[in-house]
């Protein structure tokens, strides 16, 4: 019987246990609130990015 554990098996187990502990202590209401804030922030960023691209193209066309 081989009682040696490989580093890969031990590492995978450590990652699984760490993930399980973090998932068990997760604050679901805070996670939902964060997701809403992230979505709103992403939408604002996308609006600024699209406006910037539009104005940049418009300025390029007018300067030629």
PDB file with SEQRES, HELIX, SHEET and CRYST1 records, atoms N, CA, C and O in Angstrom:
SEQRES   1 A   64  UNK UNK UNK UNK UNK UNK UNK UNK UNK UNK UNK UNK UNK          
SEQRES   2 A   64  UNK UNK UNK UNK UNK UNK UNK UNK UNK UNK UNK UNK UNK          
SEQRES   3 A   64  UNK UNK UNK UNK UNK UNK UNK UNK UNK UNK UNK UNK UNK          
SEQRES   4 A   64  UNK UNK UNK UNK UNK UNK UNK UNK UNK UNK UNK UNK UNK          
SEQRES   5 A   64  UNK UNK UNK UNK UNK UNK UNK UNK UNK UNK UNK UNK              
HELIX    1 AA1 UNK A    7  UNK A   24  1                                  18    
HELIX    2 AA2 UNK A   28  UNK A   63  1                                  36    
CRYST1    1.000    1.000    1.000  90.00  90.00  90.00 P 1           1          
ATOM      1  N   UNK A   1       0.845  -1.177   0.000  1.00  0.00           N  
ATOM      2  CA  UNK A   1       0.000   0.000   0.000  1.00  0.00           C  
ATOM      3  C   UNK A   1       0.893   1.243   0.000  1.00  0.00           C  
ATOM      4  O   UNK A   1       1.823   1.349   0.800  1.00  0.00           O  
ATOM      5  N   UNK A   2       0.607   2.164  -0.888  1.00  0.00           N  
ATOM      6  CA  UNK A   2       1.408   3.380  -1.018  1.00  0.00           C  
ATOM      7  C   UNK A   2       0.734   4.504  -0.235  1.00  0.00           C  
ATOM      8  O   UNK A   2      -0.362   4.937  -0.591  1.00  0.00           O  
ATOM      9  N   UNK A   3       1.377   4.972   0.819  1.00  0.00           N  
ATOM     10  CA  UNK A   3       0.797   6.006   1.673  1.00  0.00           C  
ATOM     11  C   UNK A   3       1.283   7.404   1.337  1.00  0.00           C  
ATOM     12  O   UNK A   3       0.900   8.366   2.003  1.00  0.00           O  
ATOM     13  N   UNK A   4       2.113   7.534   0.324  1.00  0.00           N  
ATOM     14  CA  UNK A   4       2.620   8.850  -0.057  1.00  0.00           C  
ATOM     15  C   UNK A   4       1.535   9.622  -0.804  1.00  0.00           C  
ATOM     16  O   UNK A   4       0.825   9.064  -1.641  1.00  0.00           O  
ATOM     17  N   UNK A   5       1.419  10.902  -0.493  1.00  0.00           N  
ATOM     18  CA  UNK A   5       0.498  11.759  -1.235  1.00  0.00           C  
ATOM     19  C   UNK A   5       1.322  12.654  -2.138  1.00  0.00           C  
ATOM     20  O   UNK A   5       2.371  13.168  -1.750  1.00  0.00           O  
ATOM     21  N   UNK A   6       0.833  12.825  -3.328  1.00  0.00           N  
ATOM     22  CA  UNK A   6       1.568  13.687  -4.246  1.00  0.00           C  
ATOM     23  C   UNK A   6       1.275  15.142  -3.923  1.00  0.00           C  
ATOM     24  O   UNK A   6       0.278  15.460  -3.274  1.00  0.00           O  
ATOM     25  N   UNK A   7       2.137  16.002  -4.374  1.00  0.00           N  
ATOM     26  CA  UNK A   7       1.957  17.437  -4.146  1.00  0.00           C  
ATOM     27  C   UNK A   7       0.696  17.915  -4.851  1.00  0.00           C  
ATOM     28  O   UNK A   7      -0.010  18.785  -4.341  1.00  0.00           O  
ATOM     29  N   UNK A   8       0.412  17.355  -6.014  1.00  0.00           N  
ATOM     30  CA  UNK A   8      -0.763  17.775  -6.777  1.00  0.00           C  
ATOM     31  C   UNK A   8      -2.046  17.429  -6.028  1.00  0.00           C  
ATOM     32  O   UNK A   8      -2.956  18.256  -5.970  1.00  0.00           O  
ATOM     33  N   UNK A   9      -2.144  16.234  -5.454  1.00  0.00           N  
ATOM     34  CA  UNK A   9      -3.335  15.853  -4.700  1.00  0.00           C  
ATOM     35  C   UNK A   9      -3.502  16.732  -3.473  1.00  0.00           C  
ATOM     36  O   UNK A   9      -4.611  17.168  -3.164  1.00  0.00           O  
ATOM     37  N   UNK A  10      -2.411  16.990  -2.777  1.00  0.00           N  
ATOM     38  CA  UNK A  10      -2.458  17.813  -1.581  1.00  0.00           C  
ATOM     39  C   UNK A  10      -2.858  19.250  -1.925  1.00  0.00           C  
ATOM     40  O   UNK A  10      -3.640  19.868  -1.203  1.00  0.00           O  
ATOM     41  N   UNK A  11      -2.326  19.775  -3.016  1.00  0.00           N  
ATOM     42  CA  UNK A  11      -2.641  21.139  -3.435  1.00  0.00           C  
ATOM     43  C   UNK A  11      -4.108  21.261  -3.829  1.00  0.00           C  
ATOM     44  O   UNK A  11      -4.774  22.231  -3.466  1.00  0.00           O  
ATOM     45  N   UNK A  12      -4.606  20.284  -4.566  1.00  0.00           N  
ATOM     46  CA  UNK A  12      -6.012  20.313  -4.973  1.00  0.00           C  
ATOM     47  C   UNK A  12      -6.944  20.259  -3.781  1.00  0.00           C  
ATOM     48  O   UNK A  12      -7.970  20.939  -3.755  1.00  0.00           O  
ATOM     49  N   UNK A  13      -6.588  19.450  -2.793  1.00  0.00           N  
ATOM     50  CA  UNK A  13      -7.397  19.351  -1.583  1.00  0.00           C  
ATOM     51  C   UNK A  13      -7.379  20.670  -0.825  1.00  0.00           C  
ATOM     52  O   UNK A  13      -8.415  21.112  -0.328  1.00  0.00           O  
ATOM     53  N   UNK A  14      -6.216  21.301  -0.732  1.00  0.00           N  
ATOM     54  CA  UNK A  14      -6.122  22.589  -0.034  1.00  0.00           C  
ATOM     55  C   UNK A  14      -6.957  23.656  -0.724  1.00  0.00           C  
ATOM     56  O   UNK A  14      -7.626  24.447  -0.059  1.00  0.00           O  
ATOM     57  N   UNK A  15      -6.925  23.684  -2.033  1.00  0.00           N  
ATOM     58  CA  UNK A  15      -7.718  24.668  -2.779  1.00  0.00           C  
ATOM     59  C   UNK A  15      -9.203  24.414  -2.570  1.00  0.00           C  
ATOM     60  O   UNK A  15      -9.975  25.353  -2.373  1.00  0.00           O  
ATOM     61  N   UNK A  16      -9.606  23.143  -2.613  1.00  0.00           N  
ATOM     62  CA  UNK A  16     -11.013  22.800  -2.412  1.00  0.00           C  
ATOM     63  C   UNK A  16     -11.480  23.204  -1.019  1.00  0.00           C  
ATOM     64  O   UNK A  16     -12.550  23.795  -0.869  1.00  0.00           O  
ATOM     65  N   UNK A  17     -10.683  22.888   0.000  1.00  0.00           N  
ATOM     66  CA  UNK A  17     -11.068  23.230   1.370  1.00  0.00           C  
ATOM     67  C   UNK A  17     -11.113  24.739   1.582  1.00  0.00           C  
ATOM     68  O   UNK A  17     -12.017  25.241   2.250  1.00  0.00           O  
ATOM     69  N   UNK A  18     -10.158  25.462   1.026  1.00  0.00           N  
ATOM     70  CA  UNK A  18     -10.162  26.923   1.141  1.00  0.00           C  
ATOM     71  C   UNK A  18     -11.398  27.509   0.466  1.00  0.00           C  
ATOM     72  O   UNK A  18     -12.046  28.399   1.017  1.00  0.00           O  
ATOM     73  N   UNK A  19     -11.722  27.015  -0.716  1.00  0.00           N  
ATOM     74  CA  UNK A  19     -12.921  27.482  -1.416  1.00  0.00           C  
ATOM     75  C   UNK A  19     -14.186  27.175  -0.645  1.00  0.00           C  
ATOM     76  O   UNK A  19     -15.094  28.003  -0.586  1.00  0.00           O  
ATOM     77  N   UNK A  20     -14.256  25.986  -0.049  1.00  0.00           N  
ATOM     78  CA  UNK A  20     -15.438  25.610   0.732  1.00  0.00           C  
ATOM     79  C   UNK A  20     -15.602  26.512   1.948  1.00  0.00           C  
ATOM     80  O   UNK A  20     -16.717  26.917   2.277  1.00  0.00           O  
ATOM     81  N   UNK A  21     -14.501  26.827   2.613  1.00  0.00           N  
ATOM     82  CA  UNK A  21     -14.570  27.707   3.787  1.00  0.00           C  
ATOM     83  C   UNK A  21     -14.994  29.115   3.375  1.00  0.00           C  
ATOM     84  O   UNK A  21     -15.845  29.721   4.026  1.00  0.00           O  
ATOM     85  N   UNK A  22     -14.412  29.635   2.307  1.00  0.00           N  
ATOM     86  CA  UNK A  22     -14.778  30.984   1.851  1.00  0.00           C  
ATOM     87  C   UNK A  22     -16.223  31.031   1.381  1.00  0.00           C  
ATOM     88  O   UNK A  22     -16.922  32.012   1.635  1.00  0.00           O  
ATOM     89  N   UNK A  23     -16.681  29.982   0.698  1.00  0.00           N  
ATOM     90  CA  UNK A  23     -18.061  29.953   0.212  1.00  0.00           C  
ATOM     91  C   UNK A  23     -19.045  29.863   1.373  1.00  0.00           C  
ATOM     92  O   UNK A  23     -20.132  30.438   1.310  1.00  0.00           O  
ATOM     93  N   UNK A  24     -18.674  29.148   2.430  1.00  0.00           N  
ATOM     94  CA  UNK A  24     -19.551  29.007   3.590  1.00  0.00           C  
ATOM     95  C   UNK A  24     -19.700  30.335   4.329  1.00  0.00           C  
ATOM     96  O   UNK A  24     -20.746  30.599   4.921  1.00  0.00           O  
ATOM     97  N   UNK A  25     -18.676  31.160   4.299  1.00  0.00           N  
ATOM     98  CA  UNK A  25     -18.714  32.443   5.011  1.00  0.00           C  
ATOM     99  C   UNK A  25     -19.152  33.598   4.122  1.00  0.00           C  
ATOM    100  O   UNK A  25     -18.989  34.759   4.498  1.00  0.00           O  
ATOM    101  N   UNK A  26     -19.696  33.304   2.967  1.00  0.00           N  
ATOM    102  CA  UNK A  26     -20.067  34.330   2.007  1.00  0.00           C  
ATOM    103  C   UNK A  26     -21.328  35.064   2.448  1.00  0.00           C  
ATOM    104  O   UNK A  26     -22.296  34.444   2.888  1.00  0.00           O  
ATOM    105  N   UNK A  27     -21.308  36.352   2.328  1.00  0.00           N  
ATOM    106  CA  UNK A  27     -22.461  37.185   2.657  1.00  0.00           C  
ATOM    107  C   UNK A  27     -23.255  37.401   1.375  1.00  0.00           C  
ATOM    108  O   UNK A  27     -22.867  38.199   0.522  1.00  0.00           O  
ATOM    109  N   UNK A  28     -24.366  36.687   1.246  1.00  0.00           N  
ATOM    110  CA  UNK A  28     -25.116  36.704  -0.007  1.00  0.00           C  
ATOM    111  C   UNK A  28     -25.786  38.047  -0.282  1.00  0.00           C  
ATOM    112  O   UNK A  28     -25.858  38.470  -1.437  1.00  0.00           O  
ATOM    113  N   UNK A  29     -26.274  38.722   0.746  1.00  0.00           N  
ATOM    114  CA  UNK A  29     -26.893  40.030   0.514  1.00  0.00           C  
ATOM    115  C   UNK A  29     -25.837  41.038   0.068  1.00  0.00           C  
ATOM    116  O   UNK A  29     -26.097  41.869  -0.802  1.00  0.00           O  
ATOM    117  N   UNK A  30     -24.669  40.967   0.650  1.00  0.00           N  
ATOM    118  CA  UNK A  30     -23.576  41.851   0.241  1.00  0.00           C  
ATOM    119  C   UNK A  30     -23.114  41.544  -1.166  1.00  0.00           C  
ATOM    120  O   UNK A  30     -22.749  42.448  -1.918  1.00  0.00           O  
ATOM    121  N   UNK A  31     -23.128  40.260  -1.525  1.00  0.00           N  
ATOM    122  CA  UNK A  31     -22.726  39.857  -2.866  1.00  0.00           C  
ATOM    123  C   UNK A  31     -23.712  40.382  -3.906  1.00  0.00           C  
ATOM    124  O   UNK A  31     -23.306  40.836  -4.976  1.00  0.00           O  
ATOM    125  N   UNK A  32     -24.993  40.322  -3.596  1.00  0.00           N  
ATOM    126  CA  UNK A  32     -26.003  40.850  -4.510  1.00  0.00           C  
ATOM    127  C   UNK A  32     -25.873  42.353  -4.681  1.00  0.00           C  
ATOM    128  O   UNK A  32     -25.985  42.878  -5.789  1.00  0.00           O  
ATOM    129  N   UNK A  33     -25.636  43.036  -3.573  1.00  0.00           N  
ATOM    130  CA  UNK A  33     -25.456  44.490  -3.625  1.00  0.00           C  
ATOM    131  C   UNK A  33     -24.224  44.849  -4.449  1.00  0.00           C  
ATOM    132  O   UNK A  33     -24.250  45.798  -5.233  1.00  0.00           O  
ATOM    133  N   UNK A  34     -23.145  44.087  -4.269  1.00  0.00           N  
ATOM    134  CA  UNK A  34     -21.921  44.325  -5.032  1.00  0.00           C  
ATOM    135  C   UNK A  34     -22.161  44.088  -6.522  1.00  0.00           C  
ATOM    136  O   UNK A  34     -21.668  44.843  -7.360  1.00  0.00           O  
ATOM    137  N   UNK A  35     -22.916  43.045  -6.851  1.00  0.00           N  
ATOM    138  CA  UNK A  35     -23.201  42.743  -8.256  1.00  0.00           C  
ATOM    139  C   UNK A  35     -23.990  43.877  -8.903  1.00  0.00           C  
ATOM    140  O   UNK A  35     -23.734  44.235 -10.053  1.00  0.00           O  
ATOM    141  N   UNK A  36     -24.940  44.439  -8.177  1.00  0.00           N  
ATOM    142  CA  UNK A  36     -25.726  45.561  -8.709  1.00  0.00           C  
ATOM    143  C   UNK A  36     -24.826  46.779  -8.926  1.00  0.00           C  
ATOM    144  O   UNK A  36     -24.901  47.434  -9.965  1.00  0.00           O  
ATOM    145  N   UNK A  37     -23.980  47.079  -7.946  1.00  0.00           N  
ATOM    146  CA  UNK A  37     -23.062  48.219  -8.086  1.00  0.00           C  
ATOM    147  C   UNK A  37     -22.090  48.008  -9.239  1.00  0.00           C  
ATOM    148  O   UNK A  37     -21.782  48.947  -9.974  1.00  0.00           O  
ATOM    149  N   UNK A  38     -21.605  46.775  -9.398  1.00  0.00           N  
ATOM    150  CA  UNK A  38     -20.671  46.482 -10.487  1.00  0.00           C  
ATOM    151  C   UNK A  38     -21.355  46.625 -11.840  1.00  0.00           C  
ATOM    152  O   UNK A  38     -20.751  47.131 -12.786  1.00  0.00           O  
ATOM    153  N   UNK A  39     -22.603  46.186 -11.945  1.00  0.00           N  
ATOM    154  CA  UNK A  39     -23.334  46.309 -13.206  1.00  0.00           C  
ATOM    155  C   UNK A  39     -23.580  47.776 -13.550  1.00  0.00           C  
ATOM    156  O   UNK A  39     -23.422  48.179 -14.703  1.00  0.00           O  
ATOM    157  N   UNK A  40     -23.962  48.568 -12.565  1.00  0.00           N  
ATOM    158  CA  UNK A  40     -24.188  49.999 -12.803  1.00  0.00           C  
ATOM    159  C   UNK A  40     -22.874  50.681 -13.180  1.00  0.00           C  
ATOM    160  O   UNK A  40     -22.839  51.489 -14.107  1.00  0.00           O  
ATOM    161  N   UNK A  41     -21.810  50.363 -12.476  1.00  0.00           N  
ATOM    162  CA  UNK A  41     -20.501  50.934 -12.793  1.00  0.00           C  
ATOM    163  C   UNK A  41     -20.038  50.547 -14.187  1.00  0.00           C  
ATOM    164  O   UNK A  41     -19.465  51.367 -14.904  1.00  0.00           O  
ATOM    165  N   UNK A  42     -20.283  49.300 -14.573  1.00  0.00           N  
ATOM    166  CA  UNK A  42     -19.927  48.845 -15.917  1.00  0.00           C  
ATOM    167  C   UNK A  42     -20.718  49.567 -16.987  1.00  0.00           C  
ATOM    168  O   UNK A  42     -20.184  49.902 -18.044  1.00  0.00           O  
ATOM    169  N   UNK A  43     -21.999  49.809 -16.714  1.00  0.00           N  
ATOM    170  CA  UNK A  43     -22.835  50.524 -17.681  1.00  0.00           C  
ATOM    171  C   UNK A  43     -22.369  51.971 -17.840  1.00  0.00           C  
ATOM    172  O   UNK A  43     -22.332  52.495 -18.954  1.00  0.00           O  
ATOM    173  N   UNK A  44     -22.017  52.609 -16.736  1.00  0.00           N  
ATOM    174  CA  UNK A  44     -21.521  53.987 -16.797  1.00  0.00           C  
ATOM    175  C   UNK A  44     -20.208  54.030 -17.572  1.00  0.00           C  
ATOM    176  O   UNK A  44     -20.011  54.902 -18.418  1.00  0.00           O  
ATOM    177  N   UNK A  45     -19.306  53.082 -17.283  1.00  0.00           N  
ATOM    178  CA  UNK A  45     -18.030  53.023 -18.003  1.00  0.00           C  
ATOM    179  C   UNK A  45     -18.266  52.820 -19.491  1.00  0.00           C  
ATOM    180  O   UNK A  45     -17.620  53.468 -20.315  1.00  0.00           O  
ATOM    181  N   UNK A  46     -19.192  51.920 -19.847  1.00  0.00           N  
ATOM    182  CA  UNK A  46     -19.472  51.642 -21.260  1.00  0.00           C  
ATOM    183  C   UNK A  46     -20.027  52.890 -21.946  1.00  0.00           C  
ATOM    184  O   UNK A  46     -19.674  53.168 -23.092  1.00  0.00           O  
ATOM    185  N   UNK A  47     -20.883  53.640 -21.267  1.00  0.00           N  
ATOM    186  CA  UNK A  47     -21.425  54.868 -21.846  1.00  0.00           C  
ATOM    187  C   UNK A  47     -20.306  55.879 -22.107  1.00  0.00           C  
ATOM    188  O   UNK A  47     -20.262  56.489 -23.175  1.00  0.00           O  
ATOM    189  N   UNK A  48     -19.408  56.057 -21.145  1.00  0.00           N  
ATOM    190  CA  UNK A  48     -18.282  56.968 -21.347  1.00  0.00           C  
ATOM    191  C   UNK A  48     -17.385  56.496 -22.481  1.00  0.00           C  
ATOM    192  O   UNK A  48     -16.920  57.309 -23.280  1.00  0.00           O  
ATOM    193  N   UNK A  49     -17.138  55.207 -22.561  1.00  0.00           N  
ATOM    194  CA  UNK A  49     -16.264  54.649 -23.596  1.00  0.00           C  
ATOM    195  C   UNK A  49     -16.874  54.857 -24.980  1.00  0.00           C  
ATOM    196  O   UNK A  49     -16.180  55.281 -25.904  1.00  0.00           O  
ATOM    197  N   UNK A  50     -18.165  54.562 -25.129  1.00  0.00           N  
ATOM    198  CA  UNK A  50     -18.821  54.743 -26.426  1.00  0.00           C  
ATOM    199  C   UNK A  50     -18.865  56.213 -26.824  1.00  0.00           C  
ATOM    200  O   UNK A  50     -18.660  56.550 -27.990  1.00  0.00           O  
ATOM    201  N   UNK A  51     -19.133  57.089 -25.857  1.00  0.00           N  
ATOM    202  CA  UNK A  51     -19.140  58.525 -26.134  1.00  0.00           C  
ATOM    203  C   UNK A  51     -17.753  58.994 -26.556  1.00  0.00           C  
ATOM    204  O   UNK A  51     -17.616  59.784 -27.490  1.00  0.00           O  
ATOM    205  N   UNK A  52     -16.743  58.515 -25.876  1.00  0.00           N  
ATOM    206  CA  UNK A  52     -15.365  58.872 -26.215  1.00  0.00           C  
ATOM    207  C   UNK A  52     -15.004  58.405 -27.623  1.00  0.00           C  
ATOM    208  O   UNK A  52     -14.402  59.159 -28.388  1.00  0.00           O  
ATOM    209  N   UNK A  53     -15.364  57.176 -27.968  1.00  0.00           N  
ATOM    210  CA  UNK A  53     -15.075  56.659 -29.307  1.00  0.00           C  
ATOM    211  C   UNK A  53     -15.804  57.461 -30.382  1.00  0.00           C  
ATOM    212  O   UNK A  53     -15.234  57.768 -31.429  1.00  0.00           O  
ATOM    213  N   UNK A  54     -17.057  57.795 -30.122  1.00  0.00           N  
ATOM    214  CA  UNK A  54     -17.850  58.562 -31.084  1.00  0.00           C  
ATOM    215  C   UNK A  54     -17.245  59.949 -31.301  1.00  0.00           C  
ATOM    216  O   UNK A  54     -17.071  60.389 -32.437  1.00  0.00           O  
ATOM    217  N   UNK A  55     -16.929  60.630 -30.201  1.00  0.00           N  
ATOM    218  CA  UNK A  55     -16.369  61.976 -30.321  1.00  0.00           C  
ATOM    219  C   UNK A  55     -14.987  61.950 -30.958  1.00  0.00           C  
ATOM    220  O   UNK A  55     -14.636  62.857 -31.712  1.00  0.00           O  
ATOM    221  N   UNK A  56     -14.208  60.931 -30.665  1.00  0.00           N  
ATOM    222  CA  UNK A  56     -12.879  60.805 -31.257  1.00  0.00           C  
ATOM    223  C   UNK A  56     -12.971  60.654 -32.772  1.00  0.00           C  
ATOM    224  O   UNK A  56     -12.222  61.297 -33.507  1.00  0.00           O  
ATOM    225  N   UNK A  57     -13.878  59.814 -33.237  1.00  0.00           N  
ATOM    226  CA  UNK A  57     -14.065  59.638 -34.684  1.00  0.00           C  
ATOM    227  C   UNK A  57     -14.579  60.919 -35.331  1.00  0.00           C  
ATOM    228  O   UNK A  57     -14.155  61.277 -36.429  1.00  0.00           O  
ATOM    229  N   UNK A  58     -15.487  61.605 -34.653  1.00  0.00           N  
ATOM    230  CA  UNK A  58     -16.042  62.848 -35.183  1.00  0.00           C  
ATOM    231  C   UNK A  58     -14.952  63.914 -35.319  1.00  0.00           C  
ATOM    232  O   UNK A  58     -14.905  64.634 -36.317  1.00  0.00           O  
ATOM    233  N   UNK A  59     -14.084  64.012 -34.324  1.00  0.00           N  
ATOM    234  CA  UNK A  59     -12.993  64.989 -34.363  1.00  0.00           C  
ATOM    235  C   UNK A  59     -12.002  64.632 -35.463  1.00  0.00           C  
ATOM    236  O   UNK A  59     -11.496  65.521 -36.147  1.00  0.00           O  
ATOM    237  N   UNK A  60     -11.715  63.343 -35.645  1.00  0.00           N  
ATOM    238  CA  UNK A  60     -10.795  62.911 -36.700  1.00  0.00           C  
ATOM    239  C   UNK A  60     -11.324  63.292 -38.078  1.00  0.00           C  
ATOM    240  O   UNK A  60     -10.569  63.757 -38.932  1.00  0.00           O  
ATOM    241  N   UNK A  61     -12.616  63.093 -38.290  1.00  0.00           N  
ATOM    242  CA  UNK A  61     -13.214  63.418 -39.594  1.00  0.00           C  
ATOM    243  C   UNK A  61     -13.188  64.917 -39.862  1.00  0.00           C  
ATOM    244  O   UNK A  61     -12.978  65.336 -41.000  1.00  0.00           O  
ATOM    245  N   UNK A  62     -13.399  65.723 -38.835  1.00  0.00           N  
ATOM    246  CA  UNK A  62     -13.439  67.176 -39.013  1.00  0.00           C  
ATOM    247  C   UNK A  62     -12.058  67.782 -39.218  1.00  0.00           C  
ATOM    248  O   UNK A  62     -11.951  68.856 -39.809  1.00  0.00           O  
ATOM    249  N   UNK A  63     -11.014  67.136 -38.757  1.00  0.00           N  
ATOM    250  CA  UNK A  63      -9.674  67.702 -38.885  1.00  0.00           C  
ATOM    251  C   UNK A  63      -9.007  67.344 -40.205  1.00  0.00           C  
ATOM    252  O   UNK A  63      -7.972  67.921 -40.538  1.00  0.00           O  
ATOM    253  N   UNK A  64      -9.563  66.420 -40.958  1.00  0.00           N  
ATOM    254  CA  UNK A  64      -8.947  66.019 -42.234  1.00  0.00           C  
ATOM    255  C   UNK A  64      -9.253  66.978 -43.338  1.00  0.00           C  
ATOM    256  O   UNK A  64      -8.808  66.780 -44.469  1.00  0.00           O  
TER     257      UNK A  64                                                      
END                                                                             
